[in-house]
Amino acid sequence: MKNENTKKLKEIAQKISETTYLNETDIFIILTLMENSKITNAELAKILDFKDGNSVAYHIRSMQKEELLDRYTLIPNWKKIGLSTEFIILAEAETEEQLLEIEKIHIMETEIYASKIGDIVVTPTISGCVILQNIYHCFGDKIMAIIIGRATSDQDAAVYCKNYLVNKYPDLKINLLMNKYKTVSEFIIDTNVVKKVKGFFHLSEERSSHTINELEQLES
């Protein structure tokens, strides 16, 4: 199974390298580290048929020097910790000026919060809390802010959305989305989730064969 996964990763690395300036080896190292950041240089060297782990270390150092790799980070199991709800809030503005004004307020409040409390934004609710993960200010076909976070429950996420954002920014159109499962997470397909959801929808092998045929037609 490991050899099969390696083969697939190498094929993906080849496809990406054809349209980027990185070579196939560097792309493969990045993809492998994304799947398993704990893999050793010696293990990678064996997969790549390198003499030893020093060659892999050279590739990694070169990519770090070019700022292609930032750092290795741990991924907490937020559900087991107690923050079971992952949510996305779309805060849509009618005009660019409206969102820019809100962005100014947000930047000022964020700076004050960081200086007085810390770098992690935690908002207490009646029964739990909300922790903000990412906030994006987006300009394009729709002018909006996208807020991604974790909450101790669906109710806590809803309370945060309504009592904090809706009340504070009444002119914005705000939509709350609860993430229930992800088939792709941090660029990697979660095959365990796919199997569970496939069973839930009672998807047959016949449908899988049909999809494979469609993919082959696209690639031909």
GROMACS .gro file of C-alpha atoms in nm, residues 51-193:
model
  143
   51LYS     CA    1   2.237   0.777  -0.119
   52ASP     CA    2   2.144   0.912   0.226
   53GLY     CA    3   1.932   1.165   0.411
   54ASN     CA    4   2.180   1.448   0.352
   55SER     CA    5   2.055   1.493  -0.004
   56VAL     CA    6   1.697   1.527   0.121
   57ALA     CA    7   1.813   1.772   0.387
   58TYR     CA    8   1.980   1.977   0.114
   59HIS     CA    9   1.654   1.998  -0.084
   60ILE     CA   10   1.458   2.098   0.228
   61ARG     CA   11   1.714   2.363   0.331
   62SER     CA   12   1.713   2.507  -0.021
   63MET     CA   13   1.332   2.535  -0.019
   64GLN     CA   14   1.339   2.690   0.329
   65LYS     CA   15   1.601   2.941   0.212
   66GLU     CA   16   1.374   3.037  -0.079
   67GLU     CA   17   1.086   3.062   0.173
   68LEU     CA   18   0.895   2.785  -0.006
   69LEU     CA   19   0.870   2.598   0.324
   70ASP     CA   20   0.785   2.797   0.633
   71ARG     CA   21   0.769   2.561   0.928
   72TYR     CA   22   0.625   2.232   1.043
   73THR     CA   23   0.317   2.277   1.258
   74LEU     CA   24   0.119   2.044   1.478
   75ILE     CA   25  -0.248   1.988   1.400
   76PRO     CA   26  -0.453   1.953   1.720
   77ASN     CA   27  -0.757   1.728   1.731
   78TRP     CA   28  -0.995   2.009   1.816
   79LYS     CA   29  -1.294   1.777   1.841
   80LYS     CA   30  -1.133   1.569   2.116
   81ILE     CA   31  -1.013   1.885   2.290
   82GLY     CA   32  -1.372   2.005   2.314
   83LEU     CA   33  -1.407   2.248   2.021
   84SER     CA   34  -1.622   2.018   1.811
   85THR     CA   35  -1.781   2.275   1.578
   86GLU     CA   36  -1.588   2.412   1.283
   87PHE     CA   37  -1.763   2.710   1.126
   88ILE     CA   38  -1.732   2.963   0.844
   89ILE     CA   39  -1.895   3.305   0.858
   90LEU     CA   40  -1.942   3.503   0.536
   91ALA     CA   41  -1.982   3.875   0.609
   92GLU     CA   42  -2.080   4.043   0.284
   93ALA     CA   43  -2.065   4.422   0.237
   94GLU     CA   44  -2.257   4.621  -0.021
   95THR     CA   45  -1.965   4.848  -0.109
   96GLU     CA   46  -1.586   4.837  -0.096
   97GLU     CA   47  -1.583   5.148   0.123
   98GLN     CA   48  -1.808   4.978   0.378
   99LEU     CA   49  -1.577   4.678   0.410
  100LEU     CA   50  -1.266   4.898   0.424
  101GLU     CA   51  -1.416   5.095   0.713
  102ILE     CA   52  -1.491   4.771   0.900
  103GLU     CA   53  -1.140   4.646   0.818
  104LYS     CA   54  -0.990   4.960   0.978
  105ILE     CA   55  -1.186   4.896   1.298
  106HIS     CA   56  -1.086   4.527   1.292
  107ILE     CA   57  -0.715   4.608   1.253
  108MET     CA   58  -0.723   4.855   1.544
  109GLU     CA   59  -0.910   4.613   1.771
  110THR     CA   60  -0.680   4.324   1.674
  111GLU     CA   61  -0.369   4.527   1.759
  112ILE     CA   62  -0.511   4.626   2.098
  113TYR     CA   63  -0.619   4.266   2.172
  114ALA     CA   64  -0.274   4.130   2.081
  115SER     CA   65  -0.094   4.383   2.301
  116LYS     CA   66  -0.320   4.339   2.604
  117ILE     CA   67  -0.429   3.972   2.588
  118GLY     CA   68  -0.228   3.771   2.334
  119ASP     CA   69  -0.210   3.641   1.979
  120ILE     CA   70  -0.489   3.381   2.008
  121VAL     CA   71  -0.839   3.532   1.976
  122VAL     CA   72  -1.083   3.366   2.218
  123THR     CA   73  -1.439   3.489   2.268
  124PRO     CA   74  -1.628   3.345   2.570
  125THR     CA   75  -1.994   3.252   2.527
  126ILE     CA   76  -2.251   3.157   2.793
  127SER     CA   77  -2.181   2.785   2.765
  128GLY     CA   78  -1.837   2.771   2.605
  129CYS     CA   79  -1.613   2.973   2.375
  130VAL     CA   80  -1.516   3.051   2.017
  131ILE     CA   81  -1.158   3.053   1.887
  132LEU     CA   82  -1.085   3.230   1.560
  133GLN     CA   83  -0.865   3.040   1.314
  134ASN     CA   84  -0.852   3.259   1.001
  135ILE     CA   85  -0.997   3.592   0.890
  136TYR     CA   86  -0.977   3.693   0.525
  137HIS     CA   87  -1.077   4.026   0.373
  138CYS     CA   88  -1.175   3.953   0.013
  139PHE     CA   89  -1.234   4.177  -0.287
  140GLY     CA   90  -1.375   4.048  -0.615
  141ASP     CA   91  -1.720   3.968  -0.748
  142LYS     CA   92  -1.838   3.988  -0.388
  143ILE     CA   93  -1.687   4.215  -0.121
  144MET     CA   94  -1.672   4.024   0.204
  145ALA     CA   95  -1.483   3.907   0.507
  146ILE     CA   96  -1.451   3.533   0.565
  147ILE     CA   97  -1.416   3.422   0.927
  148ILE     CA   98  -1.315   3.064   1.005
  149GLY     CA   99  -1.308   2.928   1.359
  150ARG     CA  100  -1.382   2.659   1.613
  151ALA     CA  101  -1.653   2.659   1.879
  152THR     CA  102  -1.745   2.436   2.171
  153SER     CA  103  -2.083   2.369   2.007
  154ASP     CA  104  -2.306   2.467   1.714
  155GLN     CA  105  -2.502   2.687   1.955
  156ASP     CA  106  -2.189   2.872   2.066
  157ALA     CA  107  -2.098   2.940   1.702
  158ALA     CA  108  -2.450   3.071   1.636
  159VAL     CA  109  -2.442   3.290   1.949
  160TYR     CA  110  -2.105   3.436   1.844
  161CYS     CA  111  -2.235   3.505   1.494
  162LYS     CA  112  -2.560   3.668   1.603
  163ASN     CA  113  -2.469   3.844   1.929
  164TYR     CA  114  -2.121   3.957   1.827
  165LEU     CA  115  -2.110   4.008   1.450
  166VAL     CA  116  -2.471   4.080   1.357
  167ASN     CA  117  -2.519   4.324   1.643
  168LYS     CA  118  -2.182   4.491   1.589
  169TYR     CA  119  -2.208   4.516   1.210
  170PRO     CA  120  -2.581   4.544   1.131
  171ASP     CA  121  -2.518   4.668   0.775
  172LEU     CA  122  -2.340   4.349   0.672
  173LYS     CA  123  -2.512   4.046   0.521
  174ILE     CA  124  -2.391   3.762   0.744
  175ASN     CA  125  -2.423   3.390   0.676
  176LEU     CA  126  -2.311   3.116   0.916
  177LEU     CA  127  -2.198   2.779   0.778
  178MET     CA  128  -2.119   2.475   0.994
  179ASN     CA  129  -1.860   2.233   0.858
  180LYS     CA  130  -1.976   1.876   0.922
  181TYR     CA  131  -1.710   1.683   0.733
  182LYS     CA  132  -1.425   1.749   0.492
  183THR     CA  133  -1.332   1.517   0.207
  184VAL     CA  134  -1.025   1.731   0.132
  185SER     CA  135  -0.828   1.878   0.423
  186GLU     CA  136  -0.511   2.084   0.382
  187PHE     CA  137  -0.491   1.966   0.019
  188ILE     CA  138  -0.501   1.595   0.117
  189ILE     CA  139  -0.798   1.368   0.039
  190ASP     CA  140  -0.927   1.205   0.359
  191THR     CA  141  -1.000   0.853   0.235
  192ASN     CA  142  -1.153   0.747   0.568
  193VAL     CA  143  -1.416   1.020   0.545
   0.00000   0.00000   0.00000
